[in-house]
Amino acid sequence: MLRLCLLRPRAILFRAYATSPSPHALLFIEHQGGEVESASLSALTAAGQLGGKVTGLVVGGPGEVEGVVEKARKLKGLSKVLHSTSKLYTPPLPETVSPLLQSLLSQGSPYTHVVSSHSATAKSLIPRVAGKLDIQPVSDVTSVQHDASDNSTTYTRLIYAGNAVATVKAPADMPLKFFTVRATAFTAASPQNEGGEAEVEAIDPITPESSPTTHVSTSLAKSDRPDLGVASRVVSGGRALKNAETFKATLDPLADVLGAAVGASRAAVDAGYADNSLQVGQTGKVVAPELYVALGISGAIQHLAGMKDSKLIVAVNKDADAPIFQVADVGLVGDLFEVVPELVEKLKK
Amino acid sequence: MYPSTVRLLNILVPIKRCVDYAVKIRVNPQQTGIDLNVKHSMNPFDEIAVEEAVRIRERMKEKVSSIKVVTIGPPKSAETLRTALAMGADSAIHVELPESAPSPEPLGVAKALQAVIAREKEKGGVDLVIMGKQAIDDDAGQTGQILAGLLDWPQATFASKVDVDEANGVVNVAGEIDGGSQVLKCKLPLVVTTDLRLNEPRYASLPNIMKAKKKPIEKLSPADLRVDLTPRLETLKITEPPKRVGGGKARCVSNVDELIAKLKDAGLVTS
């Protein structure tokens, strides 16, 4: 079994040397509640920048896929939508989805690139598939440029918590190039205005006979607020919020009046003030909203990594020496428990 | 008769020596990398992985027969192995690279780990790999998943809770996903990658640091493992990120009205 896996990539390597195909990206499209995830729309934009065709792949359970495919085929830049349905694809676990991807990418595959957003699902799936095909993937890219003349692709990505930018090149002799896309670095693709709908093709699911992994349960933190990753405004709180009650009582009114999503620093999440899914930073979500309001956040390197590309950063902190003031466009040294209610009051008027 | 369910668990914890998380890094003028003459320590996610392995043993006692740590890196990475041994690992493997060798990529590391796991077969094998979800230097977050793919093992990424049910050969893992969490039941052998939420790593006590000096570290070379760690991707340059325009004390306002005025200027609030 293992030996088979080792043999297969070599076959791909050989084939790709013989021809130099124009770029053709396979985009892994994620969806939630019947809608294409916004981060996948950004990944589509990145895939389009390769300068060739883009084929989308939608996988999911019965009843989920059709609606998503209908929406996906109208996306600008997608020439084809493949879809595959299996009850094992809800949720899309790496162990069950990777055989399908491997098969799509193996037998006489037209694809030169595999693209997805840098979401939790893709972070788990893409490296697994790439590894099986003996390819080094590139994660969380902020720019992509394909050189059609020599079939190399150059990316930029952030390293050291966003404190350095690496420019890396996937060389011509890498037959298939895998990368995941930092959604905040690319504008989301939009639906086509008229006509030109993408071709749709159903493909049979390929799932392992018995999966070594079973999905037991999923619990999502429910919120009526905009999704943190794509919100145009974010109000974020840190350790200074004291406890979960004051965190909510202080941030919610401001988030409401601004129409913002709520975020948190690691300190606030660790202390249990906010759910982990709200963490902004190197190891949490990376956001780049129009407005980022940091309340009682000191501005550790790891937090800045997740928000310093925001257009306007507002910081409120008691400590005038807090590093957050080094990146803030508007800083107010003061007690957030006085400042925030006053701000909410005045914004309501 | 039922087949014997007594199976001993061997845990492998891959760790990496990284620039300390608190260091403000500097890009070198040649744009080839960063200034590495700074404090290094164990990748924080790997500390969590070591801690989890030790806690699993504390819970399961003698059912865990070994905790082995492994690192792939320059000679100085041995310090990182000692730290892990002081935290409670039993033994270590150091796949030593020359000081000047380029830092291996996740694919190379995963292949080396696969080879280490193959070597361990005679010594009881490896049932559970626990490793960090990402290294804080290259921020790739790929090695665990690639390793699971190469081995054809299940994977449980971004784990916030690991519950080993050794009698049934399964592990229940709660993992962080976008917008919440999910619980998976995975068969052993398994690769787990750790999220920050999993645990709070312990500090090694002085007696344990002393004891760790006597624990064995096996030295191997990439050649011993027959793996090629040459990077597949070409790093063209490393640069400073664009500086934020503005920022700094000058941008401070003295009251809420001025703050609101700034928001109005930026067109973020109306009226």
Short mmCIF file of C-alpha atoms in Angstrom, two decimals, chain A residues 1-2 5 91 93-95 119-120 123-124 127-128 131-132 134-139 154 157 159-171 174 211-221 233 258 266 269-270 276-277 279 282-283 285 290-291 301-302 308-314 320-321 325-332 339 342-343 346-347 349, chain B residues 19 21-25 27 34 36 45 105-108 111 114 133-134 136-142 145-146 148-155 157-158 172 176-187 195-197 232-242 244-249 251-257 259-260 262-263 266-269 271:
data_model
loop_
_atom_site.label_atom_id
_atom_site.label_comp_id
_atom_site.label_asym_id
_atom_site.label_seq_id
_atom_site.Cartn_x
_atom_site.Cartn_y
_atom_site.Cartn_z
CA MET A 1 0.00 0.00 0.00
CA LEU A 2 2.67 2.38 1.07
CA CYS A 5 1.68 5.70 -2.82
CA PRO A 91 -18.10 17.40 7.18
CA LEU A 93 -12.70 15.14 6.67
CA PRO A 94 -9.21 14.88 5.17
CA GLU A 95 -9.23 11.08 5.39
CA SER A 119 -9.39 27.72 6.29
CA ALA A 120 -9.31 25.13 9.06
CA LYS A 123 -5.31 23.48 6.35
CA SER A 124 -6.06 19.89 7.33
CA PRO A 127 -1.06 19.26 3.04
CA ARG A 128 -2.28 15.67 3.41
CA GLY A 131 2.16 14.94 0.83
CA LYS A 132 0.60 11.88 -0.74
CA ASP A 134 5.06 14.13 -2.97
CA ILE A 135 4.56 17.87 -3.35
CA GLN A 136 5.60 20.61 -0.92
CA PRO A 137 2.56 22.89 -0.56
CA VAL A 138 2.72 26.63 0.11
CA SER A 139 0.41 27.92 2.81
CA THR A 154 6.11 32.74 -7.26
CA ARG A 157 3.76 34.68 2.36
CA ILE A 159 6.60 34.20 8.26
CA TYR A 160 7.57 34.85 11.89
CA ALA A 161 4.07 35.99 12.85
CA GLY A 162 3.92 38.45 10.00
CA ASN A 163 7.26 40.09 10.83
CA ALA A 164 8.94 39.01 7.61
CA VAL A 165 7.77 38.41 4.08
CA ALA A 166 9.13 35.40 2.23
CA THR A 167 9.09 35.32 -1.55
CA VAL A 168 9.17 31.71 -2.61
CA LYS A 169 9.17 30.09 -6.00
CA ALA A 170 7.64 26.76 -6.86
CA PRO A 171 9.95 25.74 -9.69
CA MET A 174 7.25 20.84 -9.60
CA SER A 211 -12.55 5.45 7.32
CA PRO A 212 -10.18 5.44 10.29
CA THR A 213 -11.88 8.61 11.48
CA THR A 214 -15.50 9.14 12.47
CA HIS A 215 -17.04 12.52 12.94
CA VAL A 216 -18.81 12.60 16.30
CA SER A 217 -20.12 16.14 16.66
CA THR A 218 -19.64 19.75 15.68
CA SER A 219 -20.51 22.73 17.83
CA LEU A 220 -20.45 26.16 16.29
CA ALA A 221 -20.37 29.32 18.35
CA ARG A 233 -15.38 46.17 11.21
CA LEU A 258 -20.75 49.85 14.66
CA ARG A 266 -5.31 35.21 23.16
CA VAL A 269 -9.57 33.61 25.16
CA ASP A 270 -7.23 31.80 27.55
CA ASN A 276 -11.63 30.41 21.01
CA SER A 277 -13.13 30.92 17.56
CA GLN A 279 -9.17 34.73 18.68
CA GLN A 282 -0.88 34.37 14.53
CA THR A 283 -2.62 31.24 15.71
CA LYS A 285 -7.98 34.37 12.75
CA GLU A 290 -11.79 48.68 7.45
CA LEU A 291 -11.87 49.38 11.18
CA ILE A 301 3.61 40.30 18.36
CA GLN A 302 1.26 37.33 18.09
CA LYS A 308 -2.01 44.82 11.47
CA ASP A 309 -3.26 44.91 7.88
CA SER A 310 -6.49 46.55 9.05
CA LYS A 311 -7.16 49.88 7.33
CA LEU A 312 -7.78 51.92 10.47
CA ILE A 313 -6.73 50.71 13.89
CA VAL A 314 -8.20 52.33 16.97
CA ALA A 320 0.37 54.67 27.33
CA ASP A 321 3.40 52.46 26.63
CA PHE A 325 -0.11 52.34 20.17
CA GLN A 326 2.80 51.78 17.78
CA VAL A 327 0.45 50.49 15.12
CA ALA A 328 -2.73 52.34 16.04
CA ASP A 329 -3.95 55.12 13.75
CA VAL A 330 -6.05 56.53 16.54
CA GLY A 331 -5.01 55.91 20.11
CA LEU A 332 -6.78 56.91 23.27
CA VAL A 339 -14.35 55.32 27.24
CA GLU A 342 -19.25 57.08 26.34
CA LEU A 343 -18.31 56.13 22.79
CA LYS A 346 -22.18 59.34 21.44
CA LEU A 347 -22.23 57.05 18.41
CA LYS A 349 -26.81 59.96 18.64
CA VAL B 19 13.44 31.71 17.58
CA TYR B 21 8.22 33.71 20.50
CA ALA B 22 8.90 36.95 22.36
CA VAL B 23 11.83 38.00 20.18
CA LYS B 24 11.25 40.83 17.77
CA ILE B 25 12.94 39.41 14.70
CA VAL B 27 15.50 40.67 8.57
CA ILE B 34 16.58 36.81 9.65
CA LEU B 36 19.43 34.18 14.16
CA PHE B 45 2.99 24.31 20.18
CA GLU B 105 10.59 21.98 4.57
CA PRO B 106 7.55 20.27 6.08
CA LEU B 107 7.57 17.61 3.35
CA GLY B 108 11.19 16.72 4.10
CA LYS B 111 9.52 12.06 5.34
CA GLN B 114 8.10 8.61 8.53
CA LYS B 133 -0.07 22.53 14.76
CA GLN B 134 2.49 24.95 13.36
CA ILE B 136 6.05 29.87 14.86
CA ASP B 137 8.94 30.59 12.48
CA ASP B 138 7.79 29.37 9.06
CA ASP B 139 4.10 29.36 10.09
CA ALA B 140 3.45 26.62 7.52
CA GLY B 141 1.23 24.34 9.61
CA GLN B 142 1.69 21.34 7.33
CA GLN B 145 -0.97 16.48 7.96
CA ILE B 146 1.72 15.51 5.44
CA ALA B 148 -0.46 11.41 8.33
CA GLY B 149 -0.86 11.33 4.56
CA LEU B 150 2.49 9.60 4.01
CA LEU B 151 1.72 7.00 6.66
CA ASP B 152 -1.92 6.69 5.63
CA TRP B 153 -2.86 7.25 9.25
CA PRO B 154 -5.81 9.27 10.47
CA GLN B 155 -5.11 12.80 11.62
CA THR B 157 -5.64 18.60 13.75
CA PHE B 158 -5.81 21.64 16.07
CA ASN B 172 -11.47 10.94 20.87
CA GLU B 176 -10.73 23.71 16.78
CA ILE B 177 -12.42 24.51 13.48
CA ASP B 178 -13.51 27.82 11.96
CA GLY B 179 -16.41 29.10 14.02
CA GLY B 180 -16.34 26.43 16.71
CA SER B 181 -15.11 22.95 17.43
CA GLN B 182 -15.66 19.37 16.38
CA VAL B 183 -15.13 15.99 17.97
CA LEU B 184 -13.58 13.13 16.02
CA LYS B 185 -13.10 9.50 16.93
CA CYS B 186 -9.86 8.28 15.36
CA LYS B 187 -8.36 4.82 15.22
CA ASP B 195 -3.76 23.84 19.47
CA LEU B 196 -2.80 26.33 22.18
CA ARG B 197 -5.94 25.39 24.02
CA ARG B 232 11.75 21.90 -3.09
CA LEU B 233 10.72 25.53 -3.01
CA GLU B 234 13.22 28.22 -3.82
CA THR B 235 13.30 31.11 -1.36
CA LEU B 236 14.02 34.15 -3.49
CA LYS B 237 14.18 36.66 -0.67
CA ILE B 238 13.08 37.53 2.83
CA THR B 239 12.02 41.13 3.33
CA GLU B 240 10.61 43.41 6.00
CA PRO B 241 6.84 43.72 5.86
CA PRO B 242 5.58 47.13 4.75
CA ARG B 244 2.23 50.84 8.74
CA VAL B 245 1.74 54.45 7.80
CA GLY B 246 0.94 56.45 10.86
CA GLY B 247 0.84 54.78 14.21
CA GLY B 248 2.89 56.03 17.12
CA LYS B 249 2.15 58.44 19.90
CA ARG B 251 -1.83 59.71 16.59
CA CYS B 252 -3.17 59.77 20.12
CA VAL B 253 -6.36 61.64 20.85
CA SER B 254 -7.26 62.91 24.27
CA ASN B 255 -10.97 62.21 24.45
CA VAL B 256 -13.88 60.32 22.96
CA ASP B 257 -15.11 63.28 20.87
CA LEU B 259 -11.88 59.75 18.55
CA ILE B 260 -15.30 60.00 16.95
CA LYS B 262 -11.30 60.69 13.50
CA LEU B 263 -13.80 57.96 12.67
CA ALA B 266 -12.26 58.17 7.80
CA GLY B 267 -15.88 57.88 6.72
CA LEU B 268 -16.50 55.09 9.18
CA VAL B 269 -19.31 56.80 11.05
CA SER B 271 -23.52 62.33 11.12
#
